[in-house]
PDB file of C-alpha atoms in Angstrom:
ATOM      1  CA  ARG A   1     -39.356  25.402  52.242  1.00  0.00           C
ATOM      2  CA  LYS A   2     -42.050  25.222  49.570  1.00  0.00           C
ATOM      3  CA  GLU A   3     -42.971  28.474  47.872  1.00  0.00           C
ATOM      4  CA  VAL A   4     -46.650  27.951  48.543  1.00  0.00           C
ATOM      5  CA  GLU A   5     -48.009  25.754  51.311  1.00  0.00           C
ATOM      6  CA  GLN A   6     -51.546  24.681  52.003  1.00  0.00           C
ATOM      7  CA  ASP A   7     -53.244  22.456  54.538  1.00  0.00           C
ATOM      8  CA  PRO A   8     -54.195  19.466  52.374  1.00  0.00           C
ATOM      9  CA  GLY A   9     -57.276  18.717  54.458  1.00  0.00           C
ATOM     10  CA  PRO A  10     -59.611  17.098  53.817  1.00  0.00           C
ATOM     11  CA  PHE A  11     -62.147  19.428  55.344  1.00  0.00           C
ATOM     12  CA  ASN A  12     -65.360  17.450  55.701  1.00  0.00           C
ATOM     13  CA  VAL A  13     -68.288  19.736  56.399  1.00  0.00           C
ATOM     14  CA  PRO A  14     -72.079  19.409  56.326  1.00  0.00           C
ATOM     15  CA  GLU A  15     -74.153  21.341  53.835  1.00  0.00           C
ATOM     16  CA  GLY A  16     -74.754  24.866  54.992  1.00  0.00           C
ATOM     17  CA  ALA A  17     -71.618  25.041  57.115  1.00  0.00           C
ATOM     18  CA  THR A  18     -68.834  27.581  56.801  1.00  0.00           C
ATOM     19  CA  VAL A  19     -65.362  26.376  55.999  1.00  0.00           C
ATOM     20  CA  ALA A  20     -62.165  28.384  55.837  1.00  0.00           C
ATOM     21  CA  PHE A  21     -58.553  27.591  55.117  1.00  0.00           C
ATOM     22  CA  ASN A  22     -55.288  29.381  54.537  1.00  0.00           C
ATOM     23  CA  CYS A  23     -52.343  29.339  52.230  1.00  0.00           C
ATOM     24  CA  THR A  24     -48.901  30.677  53.115  1.00  0.00           C
ATOM     25  CA  TYR A  25     -46.299  31.901  50.661  1.00  0.00           C
ATOM     26  CA  SER A  26     -42.580  32.388  51.114  1.00  0.00           C
ATOM     27  CA  ASN A  27     -41.743  35.112  48.595  1.00  0.00           C
ATOM     28  CA  SER A  28     -42.470  38.468  50.170  1.00  0.00           C
ATOM     29  CA  ALA A  29     -42.220  40.085  46.737  1.00  0.00           C
ATOM     30  CA  SER A  30     -45.203  38.147  45.417  1.00  0.00           C
ATOM     31  CA  GLN A  31     -47.552  40.401  43.540  1.00  0.00           C
ATOM     32  CA  SER A  32     -50.768  38.607  42.767  1.00  0.00           C
ATOM     33  CA  PHE A  33     -52.780  35.906  44.417  1.00  0.00           C
ATOM     34  CA  PHE A  34     -55.518  33.635  43.198  1.00  0.00           C
ATOM     35  CA  TRP A  35     -57.713  30.793  44.269  1.00  0.00           C
ATOM     36  CA  TYR A  36     -58.350  28.105  41.672  1.00  0.00           C
ATOM     37  CA  ARG A  37     -60.746  25.235  41.971  1.00  0.00           C
ATOM     38  CA  GLN A  38     -59.829  21.802  40.674  1.00  0.00           C
ATOM     39  CA  ASP A  39     -62.314  18.966  40.460  1.00  0.00           C
ATOM     40  CA  CYS A  40     -61.063  15.411  40.469  1.00  0.00           C
ATOM     41  CA  ARG A  41     -59.076  14.608  37.325  1.00  0.00           C
ATOM     42  CA  LYS A  42     -59.987  17.938  35.748  1.00  0.00           C
ATOM     43  CA  GLU A  43     -58.121  21.110  34.954  1.00  0.00           C
ATOM     44  CA  PRO A  44     -57.955  23.984  37.463  1.00  0.00           C
ATOM     45  CA  LYS A  45     -60.387  26.830  36.948  1.00  0.00           C
ATOM     46  CA  LEU A  46     -60.103  30.333  38.336  1.00  0.00           C
ATOM     47  CA  LEU A  47     -62.359  30.824  41.324  1.00  0.00           C
ATOM     48  CA  MET A  48     -61.316  34.329  42.260  1.00  0.00           C
ATOM     49  CA  SER A  49     -58.434  36.730  42.459  1.00  0.00           C
ATOM     50  CA  VAL A  50     -57.406  37.960  45.889  1.00  0.00           C
ATOM     51  CA  TYR A  51     -57.125  41.685  46.396  1.00  0.00           C
ATOM     52  CA  SER A  52     -55.229  43.522  49.112  1.00  0.00           C
ATOM     53  CA  SER A  53     -58.385  44.797  50.738  1.00  0.00           C
ATOM     54  CA  GLY A  54     -60.066  41.421  50.624  1.00  0.00           C
ATOM     55  CA  ASN A  55     -62.916  40.597  48.313  1.00  0.00           C
ATOM     56  CA  GLU A  56     -66.118  38.667  48.163  1.00  0.00           C
ATOM     57  CA  ASP A  57     -67.806  36.773  45.365  1.00  0.00           C
ATOM     58  CA  GLY A  58     -71.142  35.408  46.457  1.00  0.00           C
ATOM     59  CA  ARG A  59     -70.512  32.849  49.188  1.00  0.00           C
ATOM     60  CA  PHE A  60     -66.751  33.050  48.782  1.00  0.00           C
ATOM     61  CA  THR A  61     -64.537  35.515  50.630  1.00  0.00           C
ATOM     62  CA  ALA A  62     -60.822  35.876  50.063  1.00  0.00           C
ATOM     63  CA  GLN A  63     -58.399  37.743  52.296  1.00  0.00           C
ATOM     64  CA  LEU A  64     -54.743  38.686  51.945  1.00  0.00           C
ATOM     65  CA  ASN A  65     -52.381  39.285  54.856  1.00  0.00           C
ATOM     66  CA  ARG A  66     -49.102  40.556  53.471  1.00  0.00           C
ATOM     67  CA  ALA A  67     -47.489  40.999  56.876  1.00  0.00           C
ATOM     68  CA  SER A  68     -47.927  37.325  57.707  1.00  0.00           C
ATOM     69  CA  GLN A  69     -47.732  36.236  54.083  1.00  0.00           C
ATOM     70  CA  TYR A  70     -50.888  34.262  53.813  1.00  0.00           C
ATOM     71  CA  ILE A  71     -54.153  34.298  51.954  1.00  0.00           C
ATOM     72  CA  SER A  72     -57.382  32.729  53.022  1.00  0.00           C
ATOM     73  CA  LEU A  73     -60.575  31.475  51.479  1.00  0.00           C
ATOM     74  CA  LEU A  74     -63.865  31.248  53.312  1.00  0.00           C
ATOM     75  CA  ILE A  75     -66.903  29.469  51.931  1.00  0.00           C
ATOM     76  CA  ARG A  76     -70.248  30.263  53.534  1.00  0.00           C
ATOM     77  CA  ASP A  77     -73.399  28.170  53.310  1.00  0.00           C
ATOM     78  CA  SER A  78     -71.518  25.258  51.738  1.00  0.00           C
ATOM     79  CA  LYS A  79     -73.164  23.386  48.878  1.00  0.00           C
ATOM     80  CA  LEU A  80     -72.518  19.839  47.773  1.00  0.00           C
ATOM     81  CA  SER A  81     -71.153  21.294  44.558  1.00  0.00           C
ATOM     82  CA  ASP A  82     -68.419  23.085  46.505  1.00  0.00           C
ATOM     83  CA  SER A  83     -66.678  19.739  47.016  1.00  0.00           C
ATOM     84  CA  ALA A  84     -63.367  20.125  45.218  1.00  0.00           C
ATOM     85  CA  THR A  85     -59.697  20.837  45.715  1.00  0.00           C
ATOM     86  CA  TYR A  86     -58.864  24.500  46.101  1.00  0.00           C
ATOM     87  CA  LEU A  87     -55.484  25.580  44.800  1.00  0.00           C
ATOM     88  CA  CYS A  88     -53.681  28.628  46.054  1.00  0.00           C
ATOM     89  CA  VAL A  89     -51.716  30.326  43.266  1.00  0.00           C
ATOM     90  CA  VAL A  90     -49.146  33.036  43.803  1.00  0.00           C
ATOM     91  CA  LYS A  91     -47.565  35.165  41.095  1.00  0.00           C
ATOM     92  CA  SER A  92     -44.122  36.561  41.793  1.00  0.00           C
ATOM     93  CA  ASN A  93     -42.731  39.769  40.377  1.00  0.00           C
ATOM     94  CA  ASP A  94     -41.185  37.906  37.469  1.00  0.00           C
ATOM     95  CA  TYR A  95     -44.582  36.540  36.497  1.00  0.00           C
ATOM     96  CA  LYS A  96     -43.753  33.083  37.692  1.00  0.00           C
ATOM     97  CA  LEU A  97     -46.760  31.229  39.039  1.00  0.00           C
ATOM     98  CA  SER A  98     -46.393  28.933  42.017  1.00  0.00           C
ATOM     99  CA  PHE A  99     -49.117  26.503  42.998  1.00  0.00           C
ATOM    100  CA  GLY A 100     -49.996  25.072  46.355  1.00  0.00           C
ATOM    101  CA  ALA A 101     -50.757  21.362  46.568  1.00  0.00           C
ATOM    102  CA  GLY A 102     -54.385  22.138  47.211  1.00  0.00           C
ATOM    103  CA  THR A 103     -56.886  21.892  50.033  1.00  0.00           C
ATOM    104  CA  THR A 104     -59.585  19.279  49.634  1.00  0.00           C
ATOM    105  CA  VAL A 105     -63.082  20.188  50.734  1.00  0.00           C
ATOM    106  CA  THR A 106     -65.853  17.628  50.945  1.00  0.00           C
ATOM    107  CA  VAL A 107     -69.377  18.835  51.628  1.00  0.00           C
ATOM    108  CA  ARG A 108     -71.751  16.131  52.814  1.00  0.00           C
ATOM    109  CA  ALA A 109     -75.520  16.069  52.721  1.00  0.00           C
TER     110      ALA A 109
ATOM    111  CA  GLY B   1     -64.433  32.752  28.945  1.00  0.00           C
ATOM    112  CA  ALA B   2     -61.524  31.836  26.742  1.00  0.00           C
ATOM    113  CA  VAL B   3     -61.114  28.178  25.831  1.00  0.00           C
ATOM    114  CA  VAL B   4     -57.997  26.071  25.825  1.00  0.00           C
ATOM    115  CA  SER B   5     -58.249  22.591  24.403  1.00  0.00           C
ATOM    116  CA  GLN B   6     -55.850  19.756  25.065  1.00  0.00           C
ATOM    117  CA  HIS B   7     -55.577  16.512  23.182  1.00  0.00           C
ATOM    118  CA  PRO B   8     -55.492  13.629  23.860  1.00  0.00           C
ATOM    119  CA  SER B   9     -57.264  13.451  27.215  1.00  0.00           C
ATOM    120  CA  TRP B  10     -55.996   9.987  27.926  1.00  0.00           C
ATOM    121  CA  VAL B  11     -53.080   8.089  26.478  1.00  0.00           C
ATOM    122  CA  ILE B  12     -51.596   4.748  27.322  1.00  0.00           C
ATOM    123  CA  CYS B  13     -48.328   3.813  25.705  1.00  0.00           C
ATOM    124  CA  LYS B  14     -45.543   1.299  25.952  1.00  0.00           C
ATOM    125  CA  SER B  15     -42.267   2.155  27.597  1.00  0.00           C
ATOM    126  CA  GLY B  16     -39.805   3.599  25.093  1.00  0.00           C
ATOM    127  CA  THR B  17     -42.343   5.181  22.791  1.00  0.00           C
ATOM    128  CA  SER B  18     -42.926   8.902  22.288  1.00  0.00           C
ATOM    129  CA  VAL B  19     -46.177  10.678  22.990  1.00  0.00           C
ATOM    130  CA  LYS B  20     -47.278  14.067  21.665  1.00  0.00           C
ATOM    131  CA  ILE B  21     -49.783  16.232  23.508  1.00  0.00           C
ATOM    132  CA  GLU B  22     -51.374  19.248  21.843  1.00  0.00           C
ATOM    133  CA  CYS B  23     -52.558  22.429  23.500  1.00  0.00           C
ATOM    134  CA  ARG B  24     -54.702  24.854  21.519  1.00  0.00           C
ATOM    135  CA  SER B  25     -56.171  28.214  22.401  1.00  0.00           C
ATOM    136  CA  LEU B  26     -59.447  28.083  20.528  1.00  0.00           C
ATOM    137  CA  ASP B  27     -60.678  31.650  20.582  1.00  0.00           C
ATOM    138  CA  PHE B  28     -57.651  33.765  21.394  1.00  0.00           C
ATOM    139  CA  GLN B  29     -54.007  34.054  20.492  1.00  0.00           C
ATOM    140  CA  ALA B  30     -51.429  33.101  23.061  1.00  0.00           C
ATOM    141  CA  THR B  31     -47.816  34.098  22.615  1.00  0.00           C
ATOM    142  CA  THR B  32     -47.016  32.232  25.802  1.00  0.00           C
ATOM    143  CA  MET B  33     -48.260  28.867  26.953  1.00  0.00           C
ATOM    144  CA  PHE B  34     -47.216  26.861  29.974  1.00  0.00           C
ATOM    145  CA  TRP B  35     -46.825  23.148  30.544  1.00  0.00           C
ATOM    146  CA  TYR B  36     -47.342  21.595  33.969  1.00  0.00           C
ATOM    147  CA  ARG B  37     -47.173  18.150  35.433  1.00  0.00           C
ATOM    148  CA  GLN B  38     -49.250  17.019  38.383  1.00  0.00           C
ATOM    149  CA  PHE B  39     -48.682  13.816  40.304  1.00  0.00           C
ATOM    150  CA  PRO B  40     -51.481  12.479  42.521  1.00  0.00           C
ATOM    151  CA  LYS B  41     -52.179  14.645  45.569  1.00  0.00           C
ATOM    152  CA  GLN B  42     -49.432  17.047  44.598  1.00  0.00           C
ATOM    153  CA  SER B  43     -49.416  20.563  43.249  1.00  0.00           C
ATOM    154  CA  LEU B  44     -49.017  21.525  39.636  1.00  0.00           C
ATOM    155  CA  MET B  45     -45.342  21.777  38.815  1.00  0.00           C
ATOM    156  CA  LEU B  46     -44.342  24.096  36.014  1.00  0.00           C
ATOM    157  CA  MET B  47     -42.234  22.216  33.507  1.00  0.00           C
ATOM    158  CA  ALA B  48     -41.625  24.844  30.886  1.00  0.00           C
ATOM    159  CA  THR B  49     -42.781  28.077  29.335  1.00  0.00           C
ATOM    160  CA  SER B  50     -43.557  27.807  25.650  1.00  0.00           C
ATOM    161  CA  ASN B  51     -42.904  30.922  23.581  1.00  0.00           C
ATOM    162  CA  GLU B  52     -44.295  31.303  20.099  1.00  0.00           C
ATOM    163  CA  GLY B  53     -41.541  31.408  17.532  1.00  0.00           C
ATOM    164  CA  SER B  54     -38.692  30.775  19.934  1.00  0.00           C
ATOM    165  CA  LYS B  55     -37.266  28.098  22.180  1.00  0.00           C
ATOM    166  CA  ALA B  56     -39.091  27.045  25.291  1.00  0.00           C
ATOM    167  CA  THR B  57     -37.764  27.958  28.705  1.00  0.00           C
ATOM    168  CA  TYR B  58     -37.440  24.910  30.934  1.00  0.00           C
ATOM    169  CA  GLU B  59     -37.612  24.821  34.704  1.00  0.00           C
ATOM    170  CA  GLN B  60     -34.722  23.461  36.671  1.00  0.00           C
ATOM    171  CA  GLY B  61     -34.652  19.691  36.678  1.00  0.00           C
ATOM    172  CA  VAL B  62     -36.770  19.277  33.548  1.00  0.00           C
ATOM    173  CA  GLU B  63     -34.897  17.600  30.716  1.00  0.00           C
ATOM    174  CA  LYS B  64     -35.403  19.580  27.534  1.00  0.00           C
ATOM    175  CA  ASP B  65     -34.339  16.658  25.351  1.00  0.00           C
ATOM    176  CA  LYS B  66     -36.929  14.418  26.947  1.00  0.00           C
ATOM    177  CA  PHE B  67     -39.800  16.886  26.960  1.00  0.00           C
ATOM    178  CA  LEU B  68     -39.786  18.547  23.567  1.00  0.00           C
ATOM    179  CA  ILE B  69     -41.892  21.669  23.269  1.00  0.00           C
ATOM    180  CA  ASN B  70     -42.869  23.340  20.052  1.00  0.00           C
ATOM    181  CA  HIS B  71     -44.924  26.522  19.817  1.00  0.00           C
ATOM    182  CA  ALA B  72     -45.288  26.866  16.076  1.00  0.00           C
ATOM    183  CA  SER B  73     -48.253  29.217  16.005  1.00  0.00           C
ATOM    184  CA  LEU B  74     -50.104  31.657  18.237  1.00  0.00           C
ATOM    185  CA  THR B  75     -52.745  29.048  18.976  1.00  0.00           C
ATOM    186  CA  LEU B  76     -50.840  25.785  19.257  1.00  0.00           C
ATOM    187  CA  SER B  77     -48.145  24.393  21.514  1.00  0.00           C
ATOM    188  CA  THR B  78     -47.119  20.731  21.617  1.00  0.00           C
ATOM    189  CA  LEU B  79     -45.342  18.698  24.259  1.00  0.00           C
ATOM    190  CA  THR B  80     -43.651  15.493  23.175  1.00  0.00           C
ATOM    191  CA  VAL B  81     -42.581  13.047  25.853  1.00  0.00           C
ATOM    192  CA  THR B  82     -39.770  11.129  24.195  1.00  0.00           C
ATOM    193  CA  SER B  83     -38.823   7.576  25.131  1.00  0.00           C
ATOM    194  CA  ALA B  84     -41.468   7.527  27.819  1.00  0.00           C
ATOM    195  CA  HIS B  85     -40.924   5.481  30.958  1.00  0.00           C
ATOM    196  CA  PRO B  86     -43.396   4.456  33.680  1.00  0.00           C
ATOM    197  CA  GLU B  87     -42.135   7.253  35.931  1.00  0.00           C
ATOM    198  CA  ASP B  88     -43.331   9.742  33.301  1.00  0.00           C
ATOM    199  CA  SER B  89     -46.901   8.642  33.974  1.00  0.00           C
ATOM    200  CA  SER B  90     -48.668  11.740  35.188  1.00  0.00           C
ATOM    201  CA  PHE B  91     -51.308  14.354  34.488  1.00  0.00           C
ATOM    202  CA  TYR B  92     -49.960  16.928  32.049  1.00  0.00           C
ATOM    203  CA  ILE B  93     -51.769  20.256  31.834  1.00  0.00           C
ATOM    204  CA  CYS B  94     -51.186  23.236  29.610  1.00  0.00           C
ATOM    205  CA  SER B  95     -52.298  26.787  30.123  1.00  0.00           C
ATOM    206  CA  ALA B  96     -52.384  29.926  28.075  1.00  0.00           C
ATOM    207  CA  ARG B  97     -52.417  33.500  29.242  1.00  0.00           C
ATOM    208  CA  TYR B  98     -55.238  35.616  27.834  1.00  0.00           C
ATOM    209  CA  MET B  99     -53.378  38.771  26.926  1.00  0.00           C
ATOM    210  CA  ASN B 100     -56.276  41.179  27.464  1.00  0.00           C
ATOM    211  CA  THR B 101     -56.814  40.325  31.135  1.00  0.00           C
ATOM    212  CA  GLY B 102     -53.771  38.298  32.066  1.00  0.00           C
ATOM    213  CA  GLU B 103     -55.989  35.474  33.279  1.00  0.00           C
ATOM    214  CA  LEU B 104     -54.655  31.984  32.879  1.00  0.00           C
ATOM    215  CA  PHE B 105     -56.851  29.394  31.191  1.00  0.00           C
ATOM    216  CA  PHE B 106     -56.079  25.726  31.476  1.00  0.00           C
ATOM    217  CA  GLY B 107     -56.511  22.870  29.080  1.00  0.00           C
ATOM    218  CA  GLU B 108     -58.477  19.865  30.241  1.00  0.00           C
ATOM    219  CA  GLY B 109     -55.303  17.950  30.941  1.00  0.00           C
ATOM    220  CA  SER B 110     -53.823  14.788  29.461  1.00  0.00           C
ATOM    221  CA  ARG B 111     -53.428  11.714  31.591  1.00  0.00           C
ATOM    222  CA  LEU B 112     -50.423   9.708  30.454  1.00  0.00           C
ATOM    223  CA  THR B 113     -49.900   6.126  31.540  1.00  0.00           C
ATOM    224  CA  VAL B 114     -46.710   4.419  30.465  1.00  0.00           C
ATOM    225  CA  LEU B 115     -46.737   0.656  30.771  1.00  0.00           C
TER     226      LEU B 115
END
């Protein structure tokens, strides 16, 4: 079983729509969780950290469910510029980072 | 935010040659840098952890004699793909941990094509 699993998508949504997707992780001892954004043929960039109580950054909302071992990302009022691959990143207690394969989101006009 | 620069961005080489990729932290010191490889539509796979002044730590299945890593200073780590073969063609990305916040910053990536 992969350490971090994501639905690859693609999620094709119209502008203004809400899109949400999850990421599951296998190591129950994982400490920290992040969402990174990766544009085609570019390096990943930190979108947001995910906190236990859930957190929001503008149109983006991240949630953590430790019991079920998943994190989620919700994008409200989608913009064309939100089109990208979203990587779920999990840090274990030995500071090892594990990456999901990414979820592709395409926002259409 | 902190900047990590990778060079070259693109490289095409003949099978059997060696290719060196540089990773620099431009405005901060990084005692630890990481090297990843990403094949199309796959996740980033950690290859090795580069430690300044000491030997790199390689992940299982990564040949240390094929992927030479040198972290000679607090701002520079290099990855050398020795005797490259077509199956080594991939997107290689480095990252450095910003010590103050723990955030990971990535280089722009180097796309290697071995003919």
